[in-house]
Tab-separated table of C-alpha atoms and ligand atoms in Angstrom:
chain	number	residue	atom	x	y	z
B	1	MET	CA	137.545	-24.674	67.195
B	2	ASN	CA	138.967	-26.593	63.722
B	3	TYR	CA	142.201	-28.822	65.217
B	4	LEU	CA	141.544	-31.235	68.092
B	5	PRO	CA	144.907	-31.164	70.081
B	6	ILE	CA	145.839	-34.767	70.515
B	7	ASN	CA	148.451	-36.364	71.892
B	8	ILE	CA	149.983	-38.725	69.874
B	9	LYS	CA	152.137	-41.518	70.326
B	10	LEU	CA	155.506	-41.682	67.874
B	11	LYS	CA	157.605	-44.363	70.095
B	12	ASN	CA	158.854	-46.221	66.997
B	13	LYS	CA	156.431	-44.871	64.557
B	14	GLN	CA	158.499	-44.366	61.378
B	15	VAL	CA	158.730	-40.694	60.215
B	16	LEU	CA	159.730	-39.745	56.887
B	17	VAL	CA	161.335	-36.607	56.821
B	18	LEU	CA	161.436	-34.373	53.354
B	19	GLY	CA	164.112	-31.785	53.219
B	20	GLY	CA	167.372	-31.562	54.744
B	21	GLY	CA	167.317	-27.906	55.996
B	22	SER	CA	167.125	-26.358	59.689
B	23	VAL	CA	163.675	-26.539	59.387
B	24	ALA	CA	163.524	-30.621	58.763
B	25	GLN	CA	166.729	-30.325	61.395
B	26	ARG	CA	164.294	-28.306	64.492
B	27	LYS	CA	161.335	-30.842	63.270
B	28	ILE	CA	163.752	-34.316	63.661
B	29	ASN	CA	165.074	-33.075	66.677
B	30	ASN	CA	161.111	-32.420	68.171
B	31	MET	CA	160.787	-36.067	66.803
B	32	LEU	CA	163.478	-37.513	68.388
B	33	VAL	CA	162.401	-36.697	71.430
B	34	VAL	CA	159.509	-38.420	71.781
B	35	GLY	CA	161.437	-41.766	69.841
B	36	ALA	CA	160.019	-41.527	66.560
B	37	LYS	CA	162.129	-43.512	63.563
B	38	ILE	CA	163.194	-41.043	61.425
B	39	THR	CA	164.643	-40.906	58.169
B	40	CYS	CA	164.939	-38.495	56.276
B	41	LEU	CA	165.297	-37.201	52.423
B	42	ALA	CA	167.089	-34.686	50.525
B	43	LEU	CA	169.815	-33.659	48.471
B	44	ASN	CA	171.835	-32.208	50.684
B	45	PHE	CA	171.825	-32.112	54.403
B	46	GLU	CA	172.666	-29.672	57.644
B	47	ASN	CA	175.764	-30.590	59.292
B	48	GLN	CA	173.553	-31.087	62.407
B	49	ILE	CA	171.539	-33.687	60.718
B	50	LYS	CA	174.533	-35.268	59.536
B	51	GLN	CA	175.922	-35.540	62.772
B	52	LEU	CA	172.384	-37.305	63.547
B	53	ALA	CA	172.824	-40.019	61.155
B	54	ASP	CA	176.810	-40.771	62.002
B	55	ASN	CA	175.368	-40.800	65.868
B	56	LYS	CA	172.614	-43.651	64.684
B	57	LYS	CA	169.572	-41.346	65.614
B	58	ILE	CA	168.463	-41.365	62.342
B	59	GLN	CA	168.663	-42.641	58.631
B	60	ILE	CA	169.362	-40.097	56.217
B	61	MET	CA	169.398	-40.819	52.328
B	62	ARG	CA	170.653	-38.632	49.450
B	63	CYS	CA	167.970	-38.768	46.425
B	64	ASP	CA	166.094	-36.254	44.284
B	65	LEU	CA	162.380	-35.515	45.255
B	66	THR	CA	161.135	-34.850	42.027
B	67	ASP	CA	160.598	-38.308	41.820
B	68	LEU	CA	158.107	-39.585	44.635
B	69	ASN	CA	158.252	-42.939	43.288
B	70	ILE	CA	161.358	-43.419	46.068
B	71	LEU	CA	158.763	-43.061	48.880
B	72	ASP	CA	157.186	-46.587	47.934
B	73	GLN	CA	160.362	-48.729	49.715
B	74	PHE	CA	159.528	-47.412	52.957
B	75	HIS	CA	157.000	-47.828	55.452
B	76	ILE	CA	155.194	-44.575	56.662
B	77	ASP	CA	153.316	-43.280	59.705
B	78	LEU	CA	153.811	-40.194	59.311
B	79	ILE	CA	155.426	-37.393	56.750
B	80	ILE	CA	156.713	-34.131	57.632
B	81	SER	CA	157.358	-31.988	54.411
B	82	ALA	CA	160.224	-29.521	55.046
B	83	THR	CA	161.586	-29.198	51.609
B	84	ASP	CA	161.560	-25.414	49.903
B	85	GLN	CA	159.948	-26.385	46.791
B	86	GLU	CA	156.349	-25.996	46.307
B	87	VAL	CA	156.138	-28.478	43.627
B	88	ILE	CA	157.467	-31.123	45.828
B	89	ASN	CA	155.634	-30.351	48.650
B	90	GLN	CA	152.270	-30.347	46.751
B	91	SER	CA	153.100	-33.714	44.993
B	92	VAL	CA	154.603	-34.980	48.593
B	93	TYR	CA	151.048	-33.812	50.364
B	94	ASN	CA	149.111	-35.917	46.916
B	95	TYR	CA	150.943	-38.788	47.790
B	96	ALA	CA	150.422	-38.678	51.433
B	97	GLN	CA	146.550	-38.835	50.870
B	98	ARG	CA	146.608	-41.410	47.953
B	99	LYS	CA	148.341	-43.911	50.355
B	100	ASN	CA	146.824	-42.519	53.697
B	101	ILE	CA	149.646	-40.947	55.133
B	102	TRP	CA	149.063	-38.348	57.686
B	103	VAL	CA	150.988	-35.194	56.230
B	104	ASN	CA	152.314	-32.082	57.588
B	105	THR	CA	153.879	-29.588	55.499
B	106	VAL	CA	155.801	-26.942	57.294
B	107	ASP	CA	154.364	-23.089	56.839
B	108	GLN	CA	151.543	-24.756	54.506
B	109	GLN	CA	148.273	-25.143	56.329
B	110	ASP	CA	146.373	-26.258	53.541
B	111	LEU	CA	149.351	-29.127	52.536
B	112	CYS	CA	148.528	-30.220	56.667
B	113	ASP	CA	146.648	-33.578	58.059
B	114	PHE	CA	147.652	-31.767	61.189
B	115	ILE	CA	149.372	-28.851	62.358
B	116	THR	CA	152.011	-28.607	65.323
B	117	PRO	CA	151.392	-26.259	68.277
B	118	ALA	CA	154.469	-24.554	70.588
B	119	ILE	CA	154.809	-26.738	73.355
B	120	VAL	CA	155.560	-26.212	77.153
B	121	ASP	CA	157.667	-29.113	78.393
B	122	ARG	CA	157.516	-29.794	81.928
B	123	SER	CA	157.237	-33.535	81.253
B	124	PRO	CA	155.181	-35.292	81.602
B	125	ILE	CA	153.322	-32.329	82.268
B	126	VAL	CA	153.157	-30.507	78.433
B	127	VAL	CA	151.383	-27.802	77.520
B	128	ALA	CA	150.425	-27.367	73.566
B	129	ILE	CA	149.339	-23.660	72.585
B	130	SER	CA	148.103	-23.517	69.217
B	131	SER	CA	146.835	-20.362	67.369
B	132	GLU	CA	145.200	-23.551	64.492
B	133	GLY	CA	147.910	-21.804	62.003
B	134	SER	CA	146.505	-18.327	62.182
B	135	ALA	CA	149.507	-17.053	64.070
B	136	PRO	CA	152.108	-18.671	65.105
B	137	VAL	CA	154.285	-15.776	66.690
B	138	LEU	CA	151.247	-14.859	69.251
B	139	ALA	CA	151.756	-19.035	69.772
B	140	ARG	CA	155.025	-18.061	70.853
B	141	ILE	CA	154.247	-15.087	72.710
B	142	ILE	CA	151.473	-16.938	74.907
B	143	LYS	CA	154.080	-20.083	75.049
B	144	GLN	CA	156.825	-17.713	76.930
B	145	LYS	CA	154.107	-16.417	79.643
B	146	ILE	CA	153.381	-19.970	80.311
B	147	GLU	CA	157.371	-21.122	80.565
B	148	TYR	CA	157.792	-18.071	83.534
B	149	LEU	CA	154.169	-19.436	84.975
B	150	LEU	CA	155.388	-22.807	85.069
B	151	PRO	CA	157.294	-23.687	87.843
B	152	LEU	CA	160.255	-25.787	86.485
B	153	ASN	CA	159.755	-28.492	89.197
B	154	ILE	CA	156.349	-29.535	88.498
B	155	GLY	CA	157.391	-31.789	85.895
B	156	TYR	CA	159.076	-33.627	88.465
B	157	LEU	CA	155.786	-33.534	90.737
B	158	ALA	CA	153.674	-35.187	88.300
B	159	THR	CA	155.991	-37.882	88.374
B	160	ILE	CA	156.076	-38.432	92.136
B	161	ALA	CA	151.899	-37.848	92.285
B	162	LYS	CA	152.066	-40.892	89.384
B	163	LYS	CA	154.010	-42.796	91.509
B	164	LEU	CA	152.094	-42.754	94.344
B	165	ARG	CA	149.509	-41.944	93.022
B	166	ASN	CA	147.269	-46.239	93.294
B	167	LYS	CA	149.223	-46.159	97.351
B	168	ILE	CA	147.354	-43.108	97.958
B	169	LYS	CA	144.332	-44.463	96.743
B	170	THR	CA	144.511	-47.577	99.071
B	171	ALA	CA	145.074	-45.534	101.946
B	172	ILE	CA	142.711	-42.646	100.931
B	173	PRO	CA	139.868	-44.613	100.433
B	174	ASP	CA	137.067	-41.653	100.151
B	175	PHE	CA	137.120	-39.688	97.035
B	176	ASN	CA	136.499	-36.053	98.430
B	177	ASN	CA	139.492	-36.364	101.263
B	178	ARG	CA	141.945	-37.716	98.258
B	179	ARG	CA	141.245	-35.121	96.595
B	180	ARG	CA	141.708	-32.813	99.489
B	181	PHE	CA	144.981	-35.045	100.035
B	182	TRP	CA	146.245	-34.152	96.458
B	183	ASP	CA	145.224	-30.313	96.590
B	184	ARG	CA	147.255	-30.376	99.806
B	185	PHE	CA	150.135	-32.510	98.243
B	186	PHE	CA	150.609	-29.870	95.446
B	187	GLN	CA	151.446	-26.951	97.282
B	188	TRP	CA	152.843	-28.278	99.992
B	189	SER	CA	155.708	-30.018	97.905
B	190	HIS	CA	156.277	-26.503	96.080
B	191	GLN	CA	157.476	-24.789	99.314
B	192	SER	CA	159.560	-27.859	100.603
B	193	GLN	CA	161.402	-29.565	97.659
B	194	SER	CA	164.500	-31.202	100.299
B	195	ILE	CA	161.886	-32.660	102.586
B	196	LEU	CA	160.122	-33.979	98.907
B	197	LYS	CA	163.393	-35.477	97.875
B	198	ASP	CA	164.314	-37.577	101.302
B	199	LYS	CA	160.680	-38.462	101.677
B	200	PHE	CA	160.199	-40.119	98.228
B	201	LYS	CA	163.218	-42.448	98.175
B	202	THR	CA	160.993	-45.236	99.489
B	203	THR	CA	157.362	-45.598	99.326
B	204	ASN	CA	156.576	-48.438	101.957
B	205	LYS	CA	153.338	-48.359	103.917
B	206	GLN	CA	154.848	-46.294	106.783
B	207	GLN	CA	156.332	-43.645	104.392
B	208	ILE	CA	153.015	-43.037	103.109
B	209	LYS	CA	151.603	-42.754	105.685
B	210	THR	CA	154.326	-40.431	107.116
B	211	ILE	CA	153.385	-38.922	104.002
B	212	ILE	CA	149.980	-38.512	104.363
B	213	ASN	CA	150.510	-37.097	107.690
B	214	SER	CA	152.490	-34.312	106.113
B	215	VAL	CA	150.362	-33.503	103.818
B	216	ASN	CA	147.446	-33.090	105.986
B	217	GLN	CA	149.376	-31.118	108.676
B	218	THR	CA	150.846	-28.530	106.638
B	219	GLN	CA	149.732	-24.902	107.592
B	220	GLY	CA	148.798	-22.452	104.824
B	221	LYS	CA	150.484	-19.779	103.861
B	222	VAL	CA	150.066	-16.045	103.130
B	223	HIS	CA	151.402	-13.959	100.341
B	224	LEU	CA	151.050	-10.672	100.807
B	225	VAL	CA	150.985	-9.400	96.806
B	226	GLY	CA	151.261	-5.694	95.652
B	227	ALA	CA	149.296	-5.053	92.536
B	228	GLY	CA	150.501	-2.028	91.285
B	229	PRO	CA	147.935	1.198	90.229
B	230	GLY	CA	145.697	-0.947	87.890
B	231	ASN	CA	147.625	-1.416	85.002
B	232	PRO	CA	147.534	-5.624	84.901
B	233	ASP	CA	150.531	-5.226	82.567
B	234	LEU	CA	152.640	-3.938	86.155
B	235	LEU	CA	151.980	-7.072	88.193
B	236	THR	CA	154.938	-8.837	89.060
B	237	ILE	CA	156.093	-12.279	87.525
B	238	LYS	CA	155.916	-13.647	91.055
B	239	ALA	CA	152.801	-11.796	91.597
B	240	ILE	CA	150.707	-13.524	88.975
B	241	LYS	CA	151.758	-16.863	90.070
B	242	VAL	CA	150.345	-16.436	93.281
B	243	LEU	CA	147.253	-15.076	91.916
B	244	GLN	CA	146.514	-18.543	89.776
B	245	THR	CA	147.493	-20.846	93.054
B	246	ALA	CA	145.820	-18.916	95.655
B	247	ASP	CA	142.749	-20.816	97.614
B	248	VAL	CA	141.420	-17.931	98.768
B	249	VAL	CA	141.952	-14.470	98.119
B	250	LEU	CA	141.103	-10.904	100.630
B	251	HIS	CA	141.556	-7.630	98.414
B	252	ASP	CA	140.937	-4.154	98.636
B	253	HIS	CA	138.699	-2.296	96.669
B	254	LEU	CA	141.737	-0.443	95.158
B	255	ILE	CA	142.062	-3.285	92.616
B	256	SER	CA	141.278	-3.047	88.956
B	257	SER	CA	138.933	-5.591	87.419
B	258	GLU	CA	141.787	-6.281	84.997
B	259	ILE	CA	143.959	-7.881	87.511
B	260	MET	CA	140.987	-9.510	89.523
B	261	ASN	CA	140.263	-11.457	86.368
B	262	MET	CA	143.606	-13.029	86.735
B	263	ILE	CA	142.718	-14.573	89.840
B	264	ARG	CA	142.027	-18.265	89.760
B	265	LYS	CA	139.040	-19.223	88.905
B	266	ASP	CA	137.514	-21.502	91.462
B	267	ALA	CA	139.518	-19.312	94.539
B	268	GLU	CA	137.268	-18.020	97.342
B	269	LEU	CA	137.122	-14.011	97.064
B	270	ILE	CA	136.584	-12.009	99.881
B	271	ASP	CA	136.106	-7.885	99.583
B	272	VAL	CA	138.092	-6.650	102.773
B	273	GLY	CA	137.937	-3.289	101.270
B	274	LYS	CA	137.487	-0.932	104.458
B	275	GLN	CA	134.691	1.749	105.022
B	276	ALA	CA	136.151	5.236	106.121
B	277	GLY	CA	135.875	5.834	109.900
B	278	ASN	CA	136.217	2.361	110.807
B	279	HIS	CA	139.768	1.143	110.840
B	280	LYS	CA	141.011	-0.223	113.534
B	281	THR	CA	137.935	-3.112	114.082
B	282	LYS	CA	138.248	-3.601	110.331
B	283	GLN	CA	142.266	-4.280	110.103
B	284	HIS	CA	141.618	-6.725	113.282
B	285	ASN	CA	138.841	-8.878	111.601
B	286	ILE	CA	141.318	-8.386	108.299
B	287	ASN	CA	143.873	-10.004	110.226
B	288	GLN	CA	141.878	-12.446	112.015
B	289	LEU	CA	140.955	-13.831	108.571
B	290	LEU	CA	144.591	-14.203	107.478
B	291	ILE	CA	145.094	-16.400	110.150
B	292	GLN	CA	142.244	-18.299	110.436
B	293	HIS	CA	142.474	-19.312	106.968
B	294	ALA	CA	146.234	-19.841	107.012
B	295	ARG	CA	145.988	-22.472	109.660
B	296	ASP	CA	143.019	-23.975	107.535
B	297	GLY	CA	145.660	-25.126	105.315
B	298	GLN	CA	144.995	-22.481	102.573
B	299	GLN	CA	147.460	-21.027	100.045
B	300	VAL	CA	146.095	-17.355	101.232
B	301	CYS	CA	146.479	-13.911	98.651
B	302	ARG	CA	146.353	-10.603	100.423
B	303	LEU	CA	146.305	-8.543	97.535
B	304	LYS	CA	146.356	-4.747	97.891
B	305	GLY	CA	147.157	-1.842	95.503
B	306	GLY	CA	150.065	-0.277	94.934
B	307	ASP	CA	152.818	-1.917	96.853
B	308	SER	CA	151.474	-3.233	100.484
B	309	PHE	CA	153.911	-1.845	102.409
B	310	VAL	CA	153.461	1.974	101.117
B	311	PHE	CA	150.694	3.259	102.727
B	312	GLY	CA	149.028	0.016	102.571
B	313	ARG	CA	148.876	-0.687	106.451
B	314	GLY	CA	151.014	-4.316	105.193
B	315	GLY	CA	152.788	-4.078	108.314
B	316	GLU	CA	150.731	-4.174	109.989
B	317	GLU	CA	149.017	-7.419	108.766
B	318	VAL	CA	152.501	-9.481	108.737
B	319	LEU	CA	152.874	-8.566	111.930
B	320	ALA	CA	150.076	-10.115	113.054
B	321	LEU	CA	150.896	-12.930	111.539
B	322	ALA	CA	154.522	-13.459	112.716
B	323	GLU	CA	152.735	-13.378	116.052
B	324	ASN	CA	150.700	-16.131	115.572
B	325	LYS	CA	154.032	-17.828	113.798
B	326	ILE	CA	151.729	-17.803	109.874
B	327	ALA	CA	154.531	-18.654	106.936
B	328	PHE	CA	154.804	-15.759	104.595
B	329	GLU	CA	155.655	-13.864	101.854
B	330	ILE	CA	155.365	-10.323	100.268
B	331	VAL	CA	155.698	-9.622	97.220
B	332	PRO	CA	156.443	-6.167	96.274
B	333	GLY	CA	153.787	-4.129	93.799
B	334	ILE	CA	154.721	-0.960	91.953
B	335	THR	CA	153.881	2.021	94.432
B	336	ALA	CA	151.329	4.443	93.259
B	337	ALA	CA	153.910	7.105	92.803
B	338	VAL	CA	156.531	5.350	90.978
B	339	GLY	CA	153.428	3.805	88.263
B	340	CYS	CA	151.412	6.729	88.133
B	341	ALA	CA	154.718	9.085	87.770
B	342	ALA	CA	155.827	6.567	84.486
B	343	TYR	CA	152.684	6.472	82.773
B	344	ALA	CA	152.389	11.130	82.621
B	345	GLY	CA	156.140	11.129	82.371
B	346	ILE	CA	156.859	12.728	85.493
B	347	PRO	CA	160.806	12.074	86.359
B	348	LEU	CA	160.491	11.920	89.931
B	349	THR	CA	163.874	12.731	90.294
B	350	HIS	CA	165.970	14.817	87.877
B	351	ARG	CA	169.338	16.449	88.370
B	352	ASP	CA	168.479	20.125	87.943
B	353	HIS	CA	164.930	19.571	89.682
B	354	ALA	CA	164.826	17.446	92.520
B	355	GLN	CA	167.621	15.663	94.354
B	356	SER	CA	165.243	13.722	96.718
B	357	LEU	CA	161.722	12.372	96.411
B	358	ALA	CA	159.083	12.294	99.501
B	359	PHE	CA	155.816	9.774	99.897
B	360	MET	CA	153.200	11.524	101.507
B	361	THR	CA	150.014	11.498	102.944
B	362	ALA	CA	147.599	14.252	104.828
B	363	HIS	CA	145.166	12.016	105.146
B	364	CYS	CA	145.421	10.110	108.591
B	365	SER	CA	144.008	12.798	111.112
B	366	ASP	CA	145.699	11.785	114.139
B	367	SER	CA	149.138	12.127	112.881
B	368	GLU	CA	148.373	15.684	111.422
B	369	ASP	CA	149.678	17.609	114.036
B	370	THR	CA	153.378	15.861	113.554
B	371	ILE	CA	153.742	16.094	110.135
B	372	ASP	CA	156.902	18.063	109.199
B	373	TRP	CA	156.101	20.658	106.672
B	374	LYS	CA	159.095	22.342	106.565
B	375	PHE	CA	160.809	19.002	105.606
B	376	TYR	CA	157.935	18.654	102.848
B	377	ALA	CA	158.557	22.077	102.080
B	378	LYS	CA	161.430	22.100	100.843
B	379	ASN	CA	163.054	22.878	97.384
B	380	ASN	CA	164.843	20.531	94.955
B	381	GLN	CA	162.435	17.697	96.355
B	382	THR	CA	159.464	15.932	94.559
B	383	LEU	CA	156.629	15.406	96.463
B	384	ALA	CA	154.321	12.174	96.031
B	385	VAL	CA	150.892	12.477	98.000
B	386	TYR	CA	148.875	9.659	98.137
B	387	MET	CA	145.048	10.008	99.458
B	388	GLY	CA	145.242	13.698	99.099
B	389	LEU	CA	142.194	14.802	97.408
B	390	ILE	CA	140.286	15.430	100.425
B	391	LYS	CA	142.641	17.467	102.405
B	392	ALA	CA	144.059	19.369	99.250
B	393	GLU	CA	143.213	22.662	100.648
B	394	HIS	CA	145.050	21.716	103.752
B	395	LEU	CA	148.153	20.589	102.176
B	396	VAL	CA	148.264	23.726	99.657
B	397	ASN	CA	148.167	25.879	102.405
B	398	LYS	CA	150.276	24.142	105.170
B	399	LEU	CA	153.410	23.633	102.266
B	400	ILE	CA	152.756	27.559	101.171
B	401	GLU	CA	153.063	28.574	104.693
B	402	ASN	CA	155.953	26.915	104.964
B	403	GLY	CA	157.981	28.030	101.974
B	404	LYS	CA	157.019	26.294	99.154
B	405	SER	CA	156.304	29.107	96.157
B	406	PRO	CA	152.304	29.270	95.506
B	407	THR	CA	153.602	28.821	91.490
B	408	GLU	CA	155.549	25.995	91.940
B	409	HIS	CA	154.517	23.021	89.564
B	410	VAL	CA	151.987	20.148	90.002
B	411	ALA	CA	150.585	17.949	88.239
B	412	ILE	CA	147.186	15.341	89.730
B	413	ILE	CA	146.947	11.908	88.286
B	414	GLU	CA	143.514	10.114	88.184
B	415	ASN	CA	143.539	6.225	87.934
B	416	GLY	CA	147.118	6.621	87.131
B	417	THR	CA	148.366	3.549	84.351
B	418	ARG	CA	144.660	2.641	83.704
B	419	GLU	CA	142.740	3.329	80.388
B	420	SER	CA	140.526	6.240	82.331
B	421	GLN	CA	143.916	7.840	83.010
B	422	ARG	CA	144.016	11.668	83.312
B	423	THR	CA	146.658	13.995	84.025
B	424	LEU	CA	146.325	17.718	85.278
B	425	THR	CA	148.969	20.045	85.499
B	426	GLY	CA	149.313	23.895	87.333
B	427	SER	CA	150.571	25.018	90.106
B	428	LEU	CA	150.396	24.828	93.850
B	429	HIS	CA	148.161	27.211	94.226
B	430	GLN	CA	145.830	25.782	92.058
B	431	ILE	CA	145.403	22.485	93.380
B	432	PRO	CA	141.873	22.990	94.958
B	433	ASP	CA	140.203	24.535	92.072
B	434	MET	CA	141.693	21.672	89.942
B	435	ILE	CA	140.018	19.106	92.052
B	436	ILE	CA	136.369	20.662	91.638
B	437	ALA	CA	136.409	22.156	88.286
B	438	ASN	CA	137.573	18.570	86.599
B	439	GLN	CA	135.747	16.748	89.422
B	440	VAL	CA	138.679	14.394	90.099
B	441	GLN	CA	138.231	11.021	91.902
B	442	SER	CA	139.771	8.449	93.702
B	443	PRO	CA	142.086	7.252	93.245
B	444	ALA	CA	144.738	10.668	92.154
B	445	LEU	CA	147.535	11.019	93.396
B	446	ILE	CA	149.193	14.272	93.379
B	447	VAL	CA	153.117	15.425	92.767
B	448	ILE	CA	154.553	18.582	93.550
B	449	GLY	CA	157.700	19.532	92.054
B	450	SER	CA	158.942	20.864	89.418
B	451	VAL	CA	159.848	18.106	87.848
B	452	THR	CA	155.861	17.734	86.561
B	453	GLN	CA	156.300	20.507	83.953
B	454	TYR	CA	157.611	17.156	81.730
B	455	ALA	CA	154.173	15.899	82.015
B	456	LYS	CA	153.068	17.856	79.108
B	457	GLU	CA	156.279	16.743	77.216
B	458	LEU	CA	156.996	13.299	77.974
B	459	ASP	CA	153.315	12.175	77.851
B	460	TRP	CA	153.523	8.975	75.787
B	461	PHE	CA	150.494	7.097	77.177
B	462	VAL	CA	147.664	6.892	75.096
B	463	PRO	CA	144.592	5.181	77.247
B	464	HIS	CA	142.663	2.624	74.870
B	465	GLN	CA	145.027	2.851	71.969
B	466	SER	CA	148.157	1.485	74.008
B	467	GLN	CA	147.844	-2.217	73.854
B	468	GLN	CA	147.785	-1.977	69.664
B	469	GLU	CA	149.861	0.719	68.875
B	470	PRO	CA	152.222	2.447	71.304
B	471	LYS	CA	153.045	6.058	70.708
B	472	ALA	CA	156.617	6.594	70.232
B	473	TYR	CA	158.313	9.491	72.490
B	474	LEU	CA	159.518	11.225	69.764
B	475	LYS	CA	160.863	15.181	70.790
B	476	THR	CA	160.157	17.980	68.346
B	477	ALA	CA	162.668	20.784	68.410
U	8	LIG	N1	149.661	0.964	98.792
U	8	LIG	C1	149.382	1.984	97.970
U	8	LIG	C2	149.058	3.080	98.179
U	8	LIG	C3	146.895	3.106	98.563
U	8	LIG	S1	147.241	4.563	99.411
U	8	LIG	C4	150.222	2.001	96.578
U	8	LIG	O1	151.506	1.841	96.979
U	8	LIG	O2	150.638	2.869	95.786
U	8	LIG	C5	146.072	4.889	98.601
U	8	LIG	C6	146.428	6.204	97.719
U	8	LIG	O3	147.190	5.752	96.689
U	8	LIG	C7	145.007	6.064	96.412
U	8	LIG	O4	144.406	7.567	97.548
U	8	LIG	C8	146.230	7.586	95.568
U	8	LIG	O5	146.483	8.761	96.316
U	8	LIG	C9	147.036	6.493	95.332
U	8	LIG	N2	146.917	5.419	94.176
U	8	LIG	C10	146.575	4.056	94.216
U	8	LIG	N3	146.405	3.760	92.509
U	8	LIG	C11	146.387	5.272	92.066
U	8	LIG	C12	145.741	4.965	90.575
U	8	LIG	N4	146.193	4.245	89.969
U	8	LIG	N5	146.435	6.481	90.350
U	8	LIG	C13	146.691	7.364	90.924
U	8	LIG	N6	146.316	6.869	92.540
U	8	LIG	C14	146.408	5.965	92.913
């Protein structure tokens, strides 16, 4: 780290802005927000700068900056040099050094005593992002991401916290209890905006007591979050928000390490990956854990691969929560069929090939007899088979028995959307051999239908390079 981020109080400080163009104007706007007294010197001024001067927000003075003696008449705390003349910028810098005044020269880091970061403003919460001048555009991209993540009301919460701080300190003298209170306060108030507004109109002793009781009695909440097929770029913004605020995360085995790394660092992690053959008791235990943690007032994230409501037993979990009157929210995820097909270049429907799409699993032995094979063997339909590896031979035989052509196009997508994605294509009757010959491992999705023939032509995803250099798809004649 070469620059120390500090917050400077500029209220009523004298800031000299040199240059009257759009860059100067942007800097002026930033300085005005924090109450600086601004004088702007230039030969010509943008209209907005002139307007600010007309409205007495700033002072402007038309002058030639090739002679800097003019600066001696001002008391200056800080200089922003935003002229487009390198020679002037250099002599302004030299002048500032001589006079011991801090200077920032726009876009010329070697002529800066300080540099300004990109800012996410949720005053009084302010996030500053700096690349130390090495990649301002990257800093701006990070800023956009943080803008998405920070709720708009977070500044309001901080203001209220400031108002209550001393009173809460008196009411809850024990440090640990007080910390627990604040932890809950921010979660709780985040959930109940309307109550919040009423409760903070006055803050006498009785009110403070009510607030403390409400906060301490808050029940937790469970977010059932679909993590998508594994590529962290495919998480929803809501999913990221939940991952970064949860107190405890109960997660499946299927979740990729990149996504696990996005979980708040001090959250408790509980691996509830189910073991084969032990489904019923496991599911019951998971439900109980969710209920118990929420009753303890925690923000609970139940993190599942793909979408929780697609072969994810999410339904059973939320039913248990509803029965026990635990608050919950469902955050949809990209299900494997949709994610894998997109990353393998397979349009799941296509006017010339498939007018319908079916998701199926042949995995669960209890339900095998009830499978309507005729329906799944229909033509003009794409079939996405989840958990299909183990029973692949049975699946293929049943589909062929019920009328599907043995030469129907198929694709097997292993580790879809991830760096290790592999797509194999072939015919229906070849599936068992394809799995053995290529040692296909879970997770893998089998897609059956003539749309899979596009996988070769539309193969756009280049694992290991996709981040740096996306391969554009160009159709060749
Ligand atoms: N709820 C999940 C599915 C859980 S069942 C969803 O909506 O995607 C688990 C099966 O999903 C795996 O056996 C496999 O068939 C499929 N699957 C999940 N992630 C996958 C991935 N990245 N690549 C290929 N198949 C995947």
